[in-house]
C-alpha cells in the first residue's frame, strides 16, 4: 500500500488536478494507493479572510464567499464537463452550509477557535470530494473516505493533538476492509473524542498523511508539492539553490521548523520511530528525483545540508543587573509567555545572566511585552531590570546539518560571510548538538544573507560580484565592453560571476537586479530614468546585493563625496577618480577607516598610472616592511604624449587638441597641463608610502603661460595656446639646445614633493619615454641605488578601463 499527499498548489487548478489523477492512476497499477489532498490552492486563506470579515461585520465576506464558490464550481465543470449534476448538487449543498456558517459569524460577530475549525475544514472536504468524483467519472476504482471519521483528537481547536490509540485502530480497520484501488482522503481535518470538528493546524495535510502511513506501516510516505524536493535554501530568493537528494529526519525537522515550507514540522514525528522514509516529489515534474528523508542520509559527507529562514520575527530582550545570580527569572519569563500561548522560536542567554533574548512571531510582540512587563512590574519599579526591549522587522536564518559538529570553522565561515557583506547579527543560538546555528538579522538583509551563505557553503566557490558603474563615457564604455567580453572567461577560469546591475551617465541611469544584458546596455540606458548621484546610491543600497561594487569612472567631486555612504553600506568602491584620495588628508584617512570598519575594499589603482600596477606594487613594498625613501616619476600620459609630439614644426595647440581627441587628457585639459593632475598622483603615492601630506604641500612649477593659468573656460584656455605659441616654442628650443627631452616630472624625497617640467638629458631613464607612457622609480631601503621601475602606457581609455577591471577582479579573488 502506498500513501501519497498532494498540497494546495498540486490541486490548485483543474490542470494540476489532472496531473494528480494521472500520477495516481500510474501508481495504482501496481498497488493500492491512499491519497491525502489539501484544499484547492489559496482556499484556506480565503476561508479565514471571509470569517474575519464576517466577524468584523464587513459585508465583503460575501464577495470572498462568491469567489470560493466560483473557484470550486469552475473546477468541477472543467474536470467533469458533462453529466455532473450530482457532483454540482453536493458541492452546492456544502457551499450553502459554508454560507450559513459565515452568516452566523456575521450575526454574532464572533469567530471562536471551534467555529474556525469548522470554517477552514470546508476546503479539504470539497477538494477531496471533487477529485474522487472526477476519478470515478473516468471509470477508475476510487472512493473518498472522510478523514474526520478516522483521525480522532482532543478538543484543542485549530491545532488538535491526535489520539493515536483510537486513530490507528480506525485506520487499520477501514483499510483492512477497503476494496477500492485508490482512496482519497481530505487532509488537515479531524474529529475530537466528543464528536466536534477539529483541525491539525496549518500544514496539517502532511500530518494526516504521516499518521496514515505510520498506522499502516507503509514502506514510504510521498509528499507531492510544487517544487522538486527540499532545496538547499529558498529557490525563490537564491537562484542557484538546488534540491537536496537525501536528508535525515532531524535535518528535515530543523529546516521545516525554520521556514522550509515544503514540509510541515510535525509530519516527521509519526514516521520517525518507524523509520518510514518520506519522499518529497514535484507534481508538475513527476520525473524529478526529489528529496528522500530517512536515517540513511545521516552519514552524508556534506556538513551543511540546508539554509532556511523565518520572517516576521520580533526579538524580546530582558536585561538588568538584578537578574545576575537570582534563580527563577527564566522560569517566570517562560511561564508568562506560555500562559499567553506565545510560542518561543529562539532563545539565547549570555553566561553573565545579565540578559535573555527571545525570538517570537512579530504578531505576538505587543501582547508579550505587556504580559512580561506586568510579571516583572516590581523588579522594573526597583530598577533591578529594564522594561522589556522589543525589536521588530527581523528574521531568523538557520544553518542546518547533522555533520556540522564534525567540521571545524562552520561558525567562522558563517559570521565571516555575513560580516563582509554588512549583515548585522542581532542574536545567535547554537545547541550543543551543533545541528543548527541560528542568527537573527534584519528582515531586509535576508535575501543578501541567504545568497551569501549559499555561495559560501553550496556553490563551487563561484563568487558573484554585483557592479554599479557611474560614468559610462569613453573609459566607462570600454570597461563595460571588456566585462562583456571576459564574463565567460571569469566564470569558467576564475570562478567569478560578474554582473552589471546599475549604469549611469550624466543624463540617465538604469538598474536590473538580475544583471543588465550587456548586448543592449546602451539602449537600456537611453530608456532609463533621470540620472541622480544620490538616487544611484539609494538604488544600490535598496537592492542590498552581496558583494556589491560601486565603480566611479568620472572626475567629479560630487561623486567622490559619496564614497563614505557606499562604504558604510559595505559596498566596495573602485575609482579612477583621483579627487577622493587627493582631498584633505583627514578625508582620505576616513575613507581608509570606513573601508576597514565595514569590510568594503576601497581600490584606486587607476589613480596613478592608469592600468599600471603602481599602487599595488607600492602597497606590497610597504606591507613587506620596506620603506620608500624617494620617488621619481613621469605620471602624466597626456603630458608625455604632448611633449613627445611637440616640436618646432608643430603647434602646441594642435598637439593638445590631438591628445584630447585621443582621450589622453581629462575633458578639461587644464587639469592635466596645469600639473594639478600630476600633483594629485604624487600626493597619493606619498600618502600610500605612509606620509601625511596635502595637495597644497606640493610645489607645483607650471610651464603654462600666465594667460593660460588665468583662463576662465576650456575655450578660453585653447585660445591662449594659440596666442602664446611663442612661449611654448621657447620651452622646446631651450631643451633642444641642450639635447634634452621635455618631461613633466613628479618627485617625492625626504617628505617633500614637487611637480614641474624638466629638461631630461640623454641617458636618463626618462629620456626615451615614448608616446603616452608613464614611468615610476621607487628608491627604498631594499632598492637604494637601482630603483624598482614600473613603466608602460599610463593613459588611454582601454588601459584605464583595464586597470579598473583589474581592481574588480582583485575584489573577486579576495
PDB file of N, CA and C in Angstrom, residues 142-202:
ATOM      1  N   UNK A 142     -11.993   4.292  -7.395  1.00  0.00           N
ATOM      2  CA  UNK A 142     -11.644   5.301  -6.397  1.00  0.00           C
ATOM      3  C   UNK A 142     -12.824   5.574  -5.475  1.00  0.00           C
ATOM      4  N   UNK A 143     -12.512   5.811  -4.215  1.00  0.00           N
ATOM      5  CA  UNK A 143     -13.522   6.193  -3.223  1.00  0.00           C
ATOM      6  C   UNK A 143     -12.956   7.278  -2.324  1.00  0.00           C
ATOM      7  N   UNK A 144     -13.853   8.099  -1.844  1.00  0.00           N
ATOM      8  CA  UNK A 144     -13.449   9.120  -0.876  1.00  0.00           C
ATOM      9  C   UNK A 144     -13.833   8.649   0.513  1.00  0.00           C
ATOM     10  N   UNK A 145     -12.887   8.789   1.450  1.00  0.00           N
ATOM     11  CA  UNK A 145     -13.155   8.499   2.856  1.00  0.00           C
ATOM     12  C   UNK A 145     -12.865   9.764   3.645  1.00  0.00           C
ATOM     13  N   UNK A 146     -13.823  10.176   4.451  1.00  0.00           N
ATOM     14  CA  UNK A 146     -13.667  11.390   5.245  1.00  0.00           C
ATOM     15  C   UNK A 146     -12.707  11.129   6.406  1.00  0.00           C
ATOM     16  N   UNK A 147     -11.599  11.851   6.432  1.00  0.00           N
ATOM     17  CA  UNK A 147     -10.592  11.684   7.485  1.00  0.00           C
ATOM     18  C   UNK A 147     -11.155  11.989   8.869  1.00  0.00           C
ATOM     19  N   UNK A 148     -12.209  12.761   8.929  1.00  0.00           N
ATOM     20  CA  UNK A 148     -12.826  13.076  10.221  1.00  0.00           C
ATOM     21  C   UNK A 148     -13.380  11.815  10.896  1.00  0.00           C
ATOM     22  N   UNK A 149     -13.610  10.765  10.106  1.00  0.00           N
ATOM     23  CA  UNK A 149     -14.099   9.507  10.664  1.00  0.00           C
ATOM     24  C   UNK A 149     -12.936   8.613  11.131  1.00  0.00           C
ATOM     25  N   UNK A 150     -11.721   9.007  10.780  1.00  0.00           N
ATOM     26  CA  UNK A 150     -10.555   8.184  11.117  1.00  0.00           C
ATOM     27  C   UNK A 150      -9.657   8.832  12.161  1.00  0.00           C
ATOM     28  N   UNK A 151      -9.353  10.102  11.975  1.00  0.00           N
ATOM     29  CA  UNK A 151      -8.389  10.804  12.839  1.00  0.00           C
ATOM     30  C   UNK A 151      -9.134  11.450  14.004  1.00  0.00           C
ATOM     31  N   UNK A 152      -8.844  10.949  15.203  1.00  0.00           N
ATOM     32  CA  UNK A 152      -9.540  11.414  16.419  1.00  0.00           C
ATOM     33  C   UNK A 152      -8.537  12.181  17.292  1.00  0.00           C
ATOM     34  N   UNK A 153      -8.993  13.314  17.810  1.00  0.00           N
ATOM     35  CA  UNK A 153      -8.103  14.214  18.546  1.00  0.00           C
ATOM     36  C   UNK A 153      -8.740  14.663  19.862  1.00  0.00           C
ATOM     37  N   UNK A 154      -7.990  15.497  20.592  1.00  0.00           N
ATOM     38  CA  UNK A 154      -8.584  16.192  21.737  1.00  0.00           C
ATOM     39  C   UNK A 154      -9.317  17.433  21.227  1.00  0.00           C
ATOM     40  N   UNK A 155      -9.738  18.296  22.108  1.00  0.00           N
ATOM     41  CA  UNK A 155     -10.522  19.478  21.709  1.00  0.00           C
ATOM     42  C   UNK A 155      -9.680  20.752  21.681  1.00  0.00           C
ATOM     43  N   UNK A 156      -8.408  20.607  21.413  1.00  0.00           N
ATOM     44  CA  UNK A 156      -7.542  21.777  21.278  1.00  0.00           C
ATOM     45  C   UNK A 156      -7.716  22.321  19.865  1.00  0.00           C
ATOM     46  N   UNK A 157      -8.762  23.121  19.692  1.00  0.00           N
ATOM     47  CA  UNK A 157      -9.148  23.591  18.364  1.00  0.00           C
ATOM     48  C   UNK A 157      -8.037  24.406  17.707  1.00  0.00           C
ATOM     49  N   UNK A 158      -7.980  24.318  16.380  1.00  0.00           N
ATOM     50  CA  UNK A 158      -7.018  24.931  15.453  1.00  0.00           C
ATOM     51  C   UNK A 158      -5.669  24.202  15.434  1.00  0.00           C
ATOM     52  N   UNK A 159      -5.369  23.414  16.467  1.00  0.00           N
ATOM     53  CA  UNK A 159      -4.138  22.621  16.438  1.00  0.00           C
ATOM     54  C   UNK A 159      -4.311  21.437  17.386  1.00  0.00           C
ATOM     55  N   UNK A 160      -5.220  20.563  17.019  1.00  0.00           N
ATOM     56  CA  UNK A 160      -5.601  19.462  17.902  1.00  0.00           C
ATOM     57  C   UNK A 160      -4.505  18.397  17.983  1.00  0.00           C
ATOM     58  N   UNK A 161      -4.455  17.717  19.133  1.00  0.00           N
ATOM     59  CA  UNK A 161      -3.491  16.647  19.351  1.00  0.00           C
ATOM     60  C   UNK A 161      -4.164  15.302  19.110  1.00  0.00           C
ATOM     61  N   UNK A 162      -3.471  14.436  18.391  1.00  0.00           N
ATOM     62  CA  UNK A 162      -4.062  13.178  17.923  1.00  0.00           C
ATOM     63  C   UNK A 162      -4.098  12.138  19.039  1.00  0.00           C
ATOM     64  N   UNK A 163      -5.217  11.440  19.135  1.00  0.00           N
ATOM     65  CA  UNK A 163      -5.328  10.262  19.992  1.00  0.00           C
ATOM     66  C   UNK A 163      -4.954   9.058  19.116  1.00  0.00           C
ATOM     67  N   UNK A 164      -3.699   8.622  19.244  1.00  0.00           N
ATOM     68  CA  UNK A 164      -3.194   7.603  18.331  1.00  0.00           C
ATOM     69  C   UNK A 164      -3.820   6.234  18.551  1.00  0.00           C
ATOM     70  N   UNK A 165      -4.182   5.925  19.766  1.00  0.00           N
ATOM     71  CA  UNK A 165      -4.785   4.605  20.013  1.00  0.00           C
ATOM     72  C   UNK A 165      -6.052   4.426  19.195  1.00  0.00           C
ATOM     73  N   UNK A 166      -6.942   5.418  19.287  1.00  0.00           N
ATOM     74  CA  UNK A 166      -8.208   5.326  18.546  1.00  0.00           C
ATOM     75  C   UNK A 166      -7.963   5.498  17.056  1.00  0.00           C
ATOM     76  N   UNK A 167      -7.148   6.464  16.723  1.00  0.00           N
ATOM     77  CA  UNK A 167      -6.900   6.789  15.307  1.00  0.00           C
ATOM     78  C   UNK A 167      -6.279   5.612  14.569  1.00  0.00           C
ATOM     79  N   UNK A 168      -5.250   5.025  15.127  1.00  0.00           N
ATOM     80  CA  UNK A 168      -4.578   3.905  14.457  1.00  0.00           C
ATOM     81  C   UNK A 168      -5.525   2.726  14.243  1.00  0.00           C
ATOM     82  N   UNK A 169      -6.369   2.472  15.247  1.00  0.00           N
ATOM     83  CA  UNK A 169      -7.336   1.367  15.111  1.00  0.00           C
ATOM     84  C   UNK A 169      -8.323   1.663  13.982  1.00  0.00           C
ATOM     85  N   UNK A 170      -8.816   2.920  13.951  1.00  0.00           N
ATOM     86  CA  UNK A 170      -9.766   3.294  12.890  1.00  0.00           C
ATOM     87  C   UNK A 170      -9.158   3.118  11.509  1.00  0.00           C
ATOM     88  N   UNK A 171      -7.918   3.537  11.371  1.00  0.00           N
ATOM     89  CA  UNK A 171      -7.257   3.460  10.066  1.00  0.00           C
ATOM     90  C   UNK A 171      -7.048   2.004   9.649  1.00  0.00           C
ATOM     91  N   UNK A 172      -6.547   1.208  10.564  1.00  0.00           N
ATOM     92  CA  UNK A 172      -6.297  -0.196  10.235  1.00  0.00           C
ATOM     93  C   UNK A 172      -7.592  -0.925   9.882  1.00  0.00           C
ATOM     94  N   UNK A 173      -8.623  -0.697  10.680  1.00  0.00           N
ATOM     95  CA  UNK A 173      -9.900  -1.372  10.434  1.00  0.00           C
ATOM     96  C   UNK A 173     -10.486  -0.986   9.086  1.00  0.00           C
ATOM     97  N   UNK A 174     -10.422   0.313   8.752  1.00  0.00           N
ATOM     98  CA  UNK A 174     -11.035   0.761   7.496  1.00  0.00           C
ATOM     99  C   UNK A 174     -10.297   0.175   6.292  1.00  0.00           C
ATOM    100  N   UNK A 175      -8.981   0.288   6.278  1.00  0.00           N
ATOM    101  CA  UNK A 175      -8.254  -0.133   5.088  1.00  0.00           C
ATOM    102  C   UNK A 175      -8.117  -1.651   4.985  1.00  0.00           C
ATOM    103  N   UNK A 176      -8.329  -2.320   6.086  1.00  0.00           N
ATOM    104  CA  UNK A 176      -8.351  -3.784   6.027  1.00  0.00           C
ATOM    105  C   UNK A 176      -9.530  -4.267   5.208  1.00  0.00           C
ATOM    106  N   UNK A 177     -10.632  -3.500   5.310  1.00  0.00           N
ATOM    107  CA  UNK A 177     -11.857  -3.901   4.611  1.00  0.00           C
ATOM    108  C   UNK A 177     -12.033  -3.221   3.263  1.00  0.00           C
ATOM    109  N   UNK A 178     -11.240  -2.184   2.972  1.00  0.00           N
ATOM    110  CA  UNK A 178     -11.419  -1.405   1.740  1.00  0.00           C
ATOM    111  C   UNK A 178     -11.027  -2.214   0.516  1.00  0.00           C
ATOM    112  N   UNK A 179     -11.832  -2.096  -0.548  1.00  0.00           N
ATOM    113  CA  UNK A 179     -11.584  -2.853  -1.776  1.00  0.00           C
ATOM    114  C   UNK A 179     -11.125  -1.973  -2.930  1.00  0.00           C
ATOM    115  N   UNK A 180     -11.366  -0.654  -2.857  1.00  0.00           N
ATOM    116  CA  UNK A 180     -11.018   0.247  -3.961  1.00  0.00           C
ATOM    117  C   UNK A 180      -9.502   0.334  -4.124  1.00  0.00           C
ATOM    118  N   UNK A 181      -9.090   0.624  -5.348  1.00  0.00           N
ATOM    119  CA  UNK A 181      -7.667   0.728  -5.641  1.00  0.00           C
ATOM    120  C   UNK A 181      -7.092   2.064  -5.173  1.00  0.00           C
ATOM    121  N   UNK A 182      -7.931   3.097  -5.215  1.00  0.00           N
ATOM    122  CA  UNK A 182      -7.480   4.435  -4.818  1.00  0.00           C
ATOM    123  C   UNK A 182      -8.443   5.002  -3.791  1.00  0.00           C
ATOM    124  N   UNK A 183      -7.892   5.465  -2.667  1.00  0.00           N
ATOM    125  CA  UNK A 183      -8.709   6.094  -1.630  1.00  0.00           C
ATOM    126  C   UNK A 183      -8.282   7.556  -1.486  1.00  0.00           C
ATOM    127  N   UNK A 184      -9.249   8.452  -1.605  1.00  0.00           N
ATOM    128  CA  UNK A 184      -8.979   9.886  -1.466  1.00  0.00           C
ATOM    129  C   UNK A 184      -9.408  10.328  -0.068  1.00  0.00           C
ATOM    130  N   UNK A 185      -8.483  10.983   0.636  1.00  0.00           N
ATOM    131  CA  UNK A 185      -8.760  11.469   1.992  1.00  0.00           C
ATOM    132  C   UNK A 185      -8.513  12.973   2.085  1.00  0.00           C
ATOM    133  N   UNK A 186      -9.411  13.713   2.725  1.00  0.00           N
ATOM    134  CA  UNK A 186      -9.109  15.127   2.992  1.00  0.00           C
ATOM    135  C   UNK A 186      -8.071  15.240   4.108  1.00  0.00           C
ATOM    136  N   UNK A 187      -7.036  16.023   3.892  1.00  0.00           N
ATOM    137  CA  UNK A 187      -6.046  16.235   4.935  1.00  0.00           C
ATOM    138  C   UNK A 187      -6.504  17.305   5.908  1.00  0.00           C
ATOM    139  N   UNK A 188      -5.736  17.463   7.029  1.00  0.00           N
ATOM    140  CA  UNK A 188      -5.942  18.625   7.886  1.00  0.00           C
ATOM    141  C   UNK A 188      -7.122  18.495   8.851  1.00  0.00           C
ATOM    142  N   UNK A 189      -8.184  17.843   8.409  1.00  0.00           N
ATOM    143  CA  UNK A 189      -9.411  17.797   9.215  1.00  0.00           C
ATOM    144  C   UNK A 189      -9.445  16.546  10.089  1.00  0.00           C
ATOM    145  N   UNK A 190     -10.127  16.670  11.245  1.00  0.00           N
ATOM    146  CA  UNK A 190     -10.220  15.568  12.209  1.00  0.00           C
ATOM    147  C   UNK A 190     -11.452  15.804  13.078  1.00  0.00           C
ATOM    148  N   UNK A 191     -11.653  14.878  14.015  1.00  0.00           N
ATOM    149  CA  UNK A 191     -12.801  14.979  14.927  1.00  0.00           C
ATOM    150  C   UNK A 191     -12.321  14.708  16.342  1.00  0.00           C
ATOM    151  N   UNK A 192     -12.856  15.470  17.284  1.00  0.00           N
ATOM    152  CA  UNK A 192     -12.470  15.266  18.674  1.00  0.00           C
ATOM    153  C   UNK A 192     -13.184  14.041  19.237  1.00  0.00           C
ATOM    154  N   UNK A 193     -12.707  13.583  20.382  1.00  0.00           N
ATOM    155  CA  UNK A 193     -13.350  12.432  21.030  1.00  0.00           C
ATOM    156  C   UNK A 193     -14.787  12.757  21.405  1.00  0.00           C
ATOM    157  N   UNK A 194     -15.135  14.044  21.439  1.00  0.00           N
ATOM    158  CA  UNK A 194     -16.501  14.481  21.750  1.00  0.00           C
ATOM    159  C   UNK A 194     -17.340  14.674  20.498  1.00  0.00           C
ATOM    160  N   UNK A 195     -16.789  14.332  19.359  1.00  0.00           N
ATOM    161  CA  UNK A 195     -17.548  14.423  18.117  1.00  0.00           C
ATOM    162  C   UNK A 195     -17.532  15.796  17.469  1.00  0.00           C
ATOM    163  N   UNK A 196     -16.642  16.704  17.913  1.00  0.00           N
ATOM    164  CA  UNK A 196     -16.583  18.056  17.342  1.00  0.00           C
ATOM    165  C   UNK A 196     -15.512  18.113  16.254  1.00  0.00           C
ATOM    166  N   UNK A 197     -15.769  18.955  15.249  1.00  0.00           N
ATOM    167  CA  UNK A 197     -14.799  19.094  14.166  1.00  0.00           C
ATOM    168  C   UNK A 197     -13.554  19.815  14.680  1.00  0.00           C
ATOM    169  N   UNK A 198     -12.386  19.248  14.368  1.00  0.00           N
ATOM    170  CA  UNK A 198     -11.105  19.868  14.749  1.00  0.00           C
ATOM    171  C   UNK A 198     -10.186  19.872  13.527  1.00  0.00           C
ATOM    172  N   UNK A 199      -9.056  20.554  13.660  1.00  0.00           N
ATOM    173  CA  UNK A 199      -8.039  20.528  12.598  1.00  0.00           C
ATOM    174  C   UNK A 199      -6.674  20.294  13.238  1.00  0.00           C
ATOM    175  N   UNK A 200      -5.721  19.868  12.415  1.00  0.00           N
ATOM    176  CA  UNK A 200      -4.377  19.536  12.893  1.00  0.00           C
ATOM    177  C   UNK A 200      -3.401  20.701  12.760  1.00  0.00           C
ATOM    178  N   UNK A 201      -3.908  21.910  12.418  1.00  0.00           N
ATOM    179  CA  UNK A 201      -3.032  23.063  12.259  1.00  0.00           C
ATOM    180  C   UNK A 201      -2.684  23.286  10.805  1.00  0.00           C
ATOM    181  N   UNK A 202      -2.267  24.514  10.498  1.00  0.00           N
ATOM    182  CA  UNK A 202      -1.899  24.836   9.119  1.00  0.00           C
ATOM    183  C   UNK A 202      -0.771  23.917   8.665  1.00  0.00           C
TER     184      UNK A 202
END
